PDB file of C-alpha atoms in Angstrom:
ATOM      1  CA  UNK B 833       0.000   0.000   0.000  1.00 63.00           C
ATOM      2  CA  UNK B 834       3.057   2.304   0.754  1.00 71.00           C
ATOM      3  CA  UNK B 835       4.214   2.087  -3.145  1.00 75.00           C
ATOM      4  CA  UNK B 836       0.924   2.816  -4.003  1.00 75.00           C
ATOM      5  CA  UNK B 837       0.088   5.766  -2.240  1.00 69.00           C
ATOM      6  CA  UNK B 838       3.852   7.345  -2.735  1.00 72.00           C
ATOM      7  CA  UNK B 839       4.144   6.036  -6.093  1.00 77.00           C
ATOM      8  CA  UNK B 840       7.638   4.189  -5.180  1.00 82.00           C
ATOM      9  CA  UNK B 841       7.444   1.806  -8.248  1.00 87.00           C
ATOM     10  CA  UNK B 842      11.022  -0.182  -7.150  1.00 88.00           C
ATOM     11  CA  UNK B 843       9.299  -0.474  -3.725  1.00 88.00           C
ATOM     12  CA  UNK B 844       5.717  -1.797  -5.599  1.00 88.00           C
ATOM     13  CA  UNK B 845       8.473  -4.074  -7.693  1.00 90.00           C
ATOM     14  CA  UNK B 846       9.863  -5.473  -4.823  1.00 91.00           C
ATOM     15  CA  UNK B 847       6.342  -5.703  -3.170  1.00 88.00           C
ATOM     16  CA  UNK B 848       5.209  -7.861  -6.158  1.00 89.00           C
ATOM     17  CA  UNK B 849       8.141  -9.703  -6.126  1.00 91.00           C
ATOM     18  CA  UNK B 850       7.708 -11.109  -2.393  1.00 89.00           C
ATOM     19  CA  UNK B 851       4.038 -12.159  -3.791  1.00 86.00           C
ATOM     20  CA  UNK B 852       5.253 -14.528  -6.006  1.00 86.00           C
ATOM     21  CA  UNK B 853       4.765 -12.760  -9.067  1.00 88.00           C
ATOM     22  CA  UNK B 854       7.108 -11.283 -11.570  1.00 87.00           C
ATOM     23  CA  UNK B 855       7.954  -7.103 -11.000  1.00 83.00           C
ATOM     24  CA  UNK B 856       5.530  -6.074 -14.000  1.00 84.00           C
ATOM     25  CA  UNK B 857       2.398  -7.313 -12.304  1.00 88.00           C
ATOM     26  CA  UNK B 858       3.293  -4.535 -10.044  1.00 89.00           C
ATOM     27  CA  UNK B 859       1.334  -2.730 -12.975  1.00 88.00           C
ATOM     28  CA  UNK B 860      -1.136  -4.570 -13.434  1.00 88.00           C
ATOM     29  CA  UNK B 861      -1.737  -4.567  -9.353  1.00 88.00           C
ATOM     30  CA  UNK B 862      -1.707  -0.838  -9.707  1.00 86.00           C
ATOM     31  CA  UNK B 863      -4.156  -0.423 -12.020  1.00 85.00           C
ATOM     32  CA  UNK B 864      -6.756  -3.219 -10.180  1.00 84.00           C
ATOM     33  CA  UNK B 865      -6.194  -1.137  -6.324  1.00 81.00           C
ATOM     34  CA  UNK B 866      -6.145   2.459  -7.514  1.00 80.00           C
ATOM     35  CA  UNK B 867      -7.959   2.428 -10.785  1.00 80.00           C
ATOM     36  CA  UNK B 868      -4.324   3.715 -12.205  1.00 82.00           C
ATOM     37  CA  UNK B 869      -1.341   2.754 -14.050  1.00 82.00           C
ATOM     38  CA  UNK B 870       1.832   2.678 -11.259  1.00 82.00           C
ATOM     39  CA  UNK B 871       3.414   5.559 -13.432  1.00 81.00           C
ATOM     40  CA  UNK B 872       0.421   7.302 -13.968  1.00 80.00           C
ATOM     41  CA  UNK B 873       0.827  11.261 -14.103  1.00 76.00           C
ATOM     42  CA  UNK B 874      -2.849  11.580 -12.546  1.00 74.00           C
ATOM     43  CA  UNK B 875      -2.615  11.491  -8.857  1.00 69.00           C
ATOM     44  CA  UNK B 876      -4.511   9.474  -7.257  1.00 68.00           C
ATOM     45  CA  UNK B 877      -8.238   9.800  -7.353  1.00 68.00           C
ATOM     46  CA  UNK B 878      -6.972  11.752 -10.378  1.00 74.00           C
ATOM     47  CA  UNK B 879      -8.140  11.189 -14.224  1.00 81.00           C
ATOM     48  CA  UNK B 880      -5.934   9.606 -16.418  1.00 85.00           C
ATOM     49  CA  UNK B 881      -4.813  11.709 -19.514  1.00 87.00           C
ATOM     50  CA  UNK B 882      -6.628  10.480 -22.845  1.00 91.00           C
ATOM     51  CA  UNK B 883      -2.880   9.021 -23.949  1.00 92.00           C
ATOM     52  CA  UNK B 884      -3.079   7.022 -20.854  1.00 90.00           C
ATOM     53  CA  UNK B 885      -6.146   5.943 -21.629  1.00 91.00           C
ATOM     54  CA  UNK B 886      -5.195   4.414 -25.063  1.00 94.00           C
ATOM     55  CA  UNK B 887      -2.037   3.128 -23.556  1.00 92.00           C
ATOM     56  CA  UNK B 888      -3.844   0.718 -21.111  1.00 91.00           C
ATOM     57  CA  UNK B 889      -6.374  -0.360 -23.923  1.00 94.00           C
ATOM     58  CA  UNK B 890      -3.417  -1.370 -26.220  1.00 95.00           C
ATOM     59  CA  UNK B 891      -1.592  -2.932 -23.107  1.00 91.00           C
ATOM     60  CA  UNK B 892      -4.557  -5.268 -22.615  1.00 92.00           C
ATOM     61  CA  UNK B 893      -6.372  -5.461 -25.672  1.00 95.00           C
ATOM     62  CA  UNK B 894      -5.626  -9.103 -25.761  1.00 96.00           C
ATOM     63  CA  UNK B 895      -6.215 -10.265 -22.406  1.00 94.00           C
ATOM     64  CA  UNK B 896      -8.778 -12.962 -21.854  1.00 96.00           C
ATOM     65  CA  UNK B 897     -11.004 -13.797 -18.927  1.00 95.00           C
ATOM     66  CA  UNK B 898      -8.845 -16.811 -18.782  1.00 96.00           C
ATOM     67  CA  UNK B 899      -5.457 -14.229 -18.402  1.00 93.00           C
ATOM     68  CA  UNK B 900      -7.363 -12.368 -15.566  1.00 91.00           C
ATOM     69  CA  UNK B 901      -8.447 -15.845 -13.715  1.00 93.00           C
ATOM     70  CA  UNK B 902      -4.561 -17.287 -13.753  1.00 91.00           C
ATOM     71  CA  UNK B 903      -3.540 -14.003 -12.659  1.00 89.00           C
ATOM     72  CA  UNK B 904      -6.265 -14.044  -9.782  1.00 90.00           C
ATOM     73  CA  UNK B 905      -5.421 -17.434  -8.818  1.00 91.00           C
ATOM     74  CA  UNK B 906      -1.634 -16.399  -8.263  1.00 88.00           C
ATOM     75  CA  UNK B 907      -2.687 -13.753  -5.694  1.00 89.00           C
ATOM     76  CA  UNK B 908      -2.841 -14.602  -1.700  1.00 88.00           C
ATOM     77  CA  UNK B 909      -5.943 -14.992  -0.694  1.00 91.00           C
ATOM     78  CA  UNK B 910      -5.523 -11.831   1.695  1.00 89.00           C
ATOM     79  CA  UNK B 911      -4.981  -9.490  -1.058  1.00 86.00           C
ATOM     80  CA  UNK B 912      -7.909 -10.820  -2.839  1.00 90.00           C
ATOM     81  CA  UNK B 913     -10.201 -10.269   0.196  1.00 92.00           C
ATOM     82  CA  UNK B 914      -8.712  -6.650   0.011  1.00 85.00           C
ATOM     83  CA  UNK B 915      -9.703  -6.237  -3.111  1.00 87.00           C
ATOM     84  CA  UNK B 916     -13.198  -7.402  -2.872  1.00 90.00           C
ATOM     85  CA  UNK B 917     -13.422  -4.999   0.371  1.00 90.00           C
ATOM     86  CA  UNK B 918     -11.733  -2.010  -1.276  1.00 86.00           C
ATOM     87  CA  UNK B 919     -14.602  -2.477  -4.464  1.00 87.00           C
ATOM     88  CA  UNK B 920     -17.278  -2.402  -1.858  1.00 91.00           C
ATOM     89  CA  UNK B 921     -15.943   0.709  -0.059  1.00 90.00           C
ATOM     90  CA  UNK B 922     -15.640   2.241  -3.384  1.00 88.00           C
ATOM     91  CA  UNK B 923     -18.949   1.424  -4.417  1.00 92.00           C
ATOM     92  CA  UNK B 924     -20.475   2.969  -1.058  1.00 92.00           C
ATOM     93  CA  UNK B 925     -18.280   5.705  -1.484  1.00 91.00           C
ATOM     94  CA  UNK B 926     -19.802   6.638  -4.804  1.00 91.00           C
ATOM     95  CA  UNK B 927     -23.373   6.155  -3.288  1.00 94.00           C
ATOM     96  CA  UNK B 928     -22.343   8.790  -0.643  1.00 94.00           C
ATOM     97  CA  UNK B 929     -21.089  11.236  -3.290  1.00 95.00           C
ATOM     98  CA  UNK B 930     -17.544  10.746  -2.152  1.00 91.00           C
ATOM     99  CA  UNK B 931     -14.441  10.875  -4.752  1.00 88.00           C
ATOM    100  CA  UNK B 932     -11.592   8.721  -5.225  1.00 83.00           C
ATOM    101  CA  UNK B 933      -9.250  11.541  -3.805  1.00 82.00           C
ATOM    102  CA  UNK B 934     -10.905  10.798  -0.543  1.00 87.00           C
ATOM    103  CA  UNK B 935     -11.456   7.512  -0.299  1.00 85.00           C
ATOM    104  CA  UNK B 936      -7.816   6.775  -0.873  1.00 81.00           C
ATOM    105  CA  UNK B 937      -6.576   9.582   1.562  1.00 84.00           C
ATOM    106  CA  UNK B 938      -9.180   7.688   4.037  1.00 86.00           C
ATOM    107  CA  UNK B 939      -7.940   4.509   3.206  1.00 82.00           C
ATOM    108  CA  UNK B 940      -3.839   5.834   3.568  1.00 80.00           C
ATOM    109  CA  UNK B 941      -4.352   7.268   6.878  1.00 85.00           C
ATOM    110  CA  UNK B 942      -6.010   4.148   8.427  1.00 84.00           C
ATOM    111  CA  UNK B 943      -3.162   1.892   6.878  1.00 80.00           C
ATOM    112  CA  UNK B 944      -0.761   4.135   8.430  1.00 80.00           C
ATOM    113  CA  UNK B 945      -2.595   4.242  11.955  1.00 84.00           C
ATOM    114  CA  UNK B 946      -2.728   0.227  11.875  1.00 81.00           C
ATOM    115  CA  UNK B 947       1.113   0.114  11.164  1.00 78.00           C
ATOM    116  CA  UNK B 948       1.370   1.946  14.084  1.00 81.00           C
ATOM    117  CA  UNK B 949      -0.947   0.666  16.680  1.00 81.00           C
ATOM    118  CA  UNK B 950       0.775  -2.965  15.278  1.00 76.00           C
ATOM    119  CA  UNK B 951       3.947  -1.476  16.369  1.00 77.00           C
ATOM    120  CA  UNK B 952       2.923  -0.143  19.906  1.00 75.00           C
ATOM    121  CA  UNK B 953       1.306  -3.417  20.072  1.00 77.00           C
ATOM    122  CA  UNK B 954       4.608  -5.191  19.593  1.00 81.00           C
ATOM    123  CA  UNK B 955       6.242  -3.519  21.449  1.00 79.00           C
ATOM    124  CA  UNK B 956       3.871  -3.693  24.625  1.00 80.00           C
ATOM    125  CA  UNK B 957       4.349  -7.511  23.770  1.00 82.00           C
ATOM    126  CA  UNK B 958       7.964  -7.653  23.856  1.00 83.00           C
ATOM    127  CA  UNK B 959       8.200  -5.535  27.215  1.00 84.00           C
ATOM    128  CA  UNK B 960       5.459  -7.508  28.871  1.00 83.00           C
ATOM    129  CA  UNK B 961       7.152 -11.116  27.813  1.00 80.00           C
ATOM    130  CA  UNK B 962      11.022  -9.374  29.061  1.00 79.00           C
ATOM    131  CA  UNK B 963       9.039  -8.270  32.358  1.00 82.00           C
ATOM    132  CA  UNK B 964       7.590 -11.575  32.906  1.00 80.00           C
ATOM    133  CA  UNK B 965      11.045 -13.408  32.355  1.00 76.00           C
ATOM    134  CA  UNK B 966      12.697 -11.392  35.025  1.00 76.00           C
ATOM    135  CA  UNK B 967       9.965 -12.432  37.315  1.00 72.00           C
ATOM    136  CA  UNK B 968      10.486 -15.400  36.726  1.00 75.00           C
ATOM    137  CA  UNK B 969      14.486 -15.340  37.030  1.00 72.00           C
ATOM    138  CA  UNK B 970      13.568 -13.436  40.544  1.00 72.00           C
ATOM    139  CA  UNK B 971      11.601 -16.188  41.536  1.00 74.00           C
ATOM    140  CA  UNK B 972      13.606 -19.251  41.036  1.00 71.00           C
ATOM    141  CA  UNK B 973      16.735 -17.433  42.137  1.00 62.00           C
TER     142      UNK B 973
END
């Protein structure tokens, strides 16, 4: 999500990479998260230029429903769950009358406030299991 949002492509490459898939589905991931190409000059929530627009229609003018199921099947099942969530969001989103811009500036700032609280929460865990061992130690000794 990091690559996405700061458009770090080698970051999104190496992302991809640690899926199981080869760097330019990073693209292709791009385009199915944030309705964009990952070296799109529309930001996001943004409108892709015309050009871009006839760029991705070449680029997948001869992909089958076949192409798009292998791909599918290649994903973890995690990131496929995120994508069915992130369509419904996107759908209630529109029924709201909220853009793209702010569903995806929603959807950055919770990612970023889970990293964190998983942090703290690591954290608390690793002091809590140290405390607990020299409790232990005190005990025995």
């Amino acid at each position: 999500m990091q690559a996405l949002i700061t458009f770090d492509v080698p970051l999104g490459q190496r992302a991809t990479e640690e899926l199981g898939l080869p760097t330019d589905a990073y693209d292709t991931l791009s385009l199915a998260l944030t309705y964009r190409p990952a070296r799109s000059s529309a930001g996001l929530g943004g409108r892709l230029t015309p050009e871009e627009m006839e760029k991705l229609k070449a680029k997948y003018a001869n992909v089958t429903a076949a192409d798009v199921n292998r791909f599918m099947q290649r994903l973890p099942r995690d990131l496929l769950f995120i994508m069915r969530s992130t369509n419904m969001i996107r759908s209630l989103n529109l029924d709201l009358g909220g853009t793209s811009r702010q569903r995806f500036r929603v959807m950055g700032e919770c990612a970023v406030r889970g990293l964190t609280l998983t942090t703290a929460l690591e954290d608390v865990r690793r002091e809590s299991a140290a405390w607990e061992a020299a409790h232990v130690l005190e005990r025995s000794g």
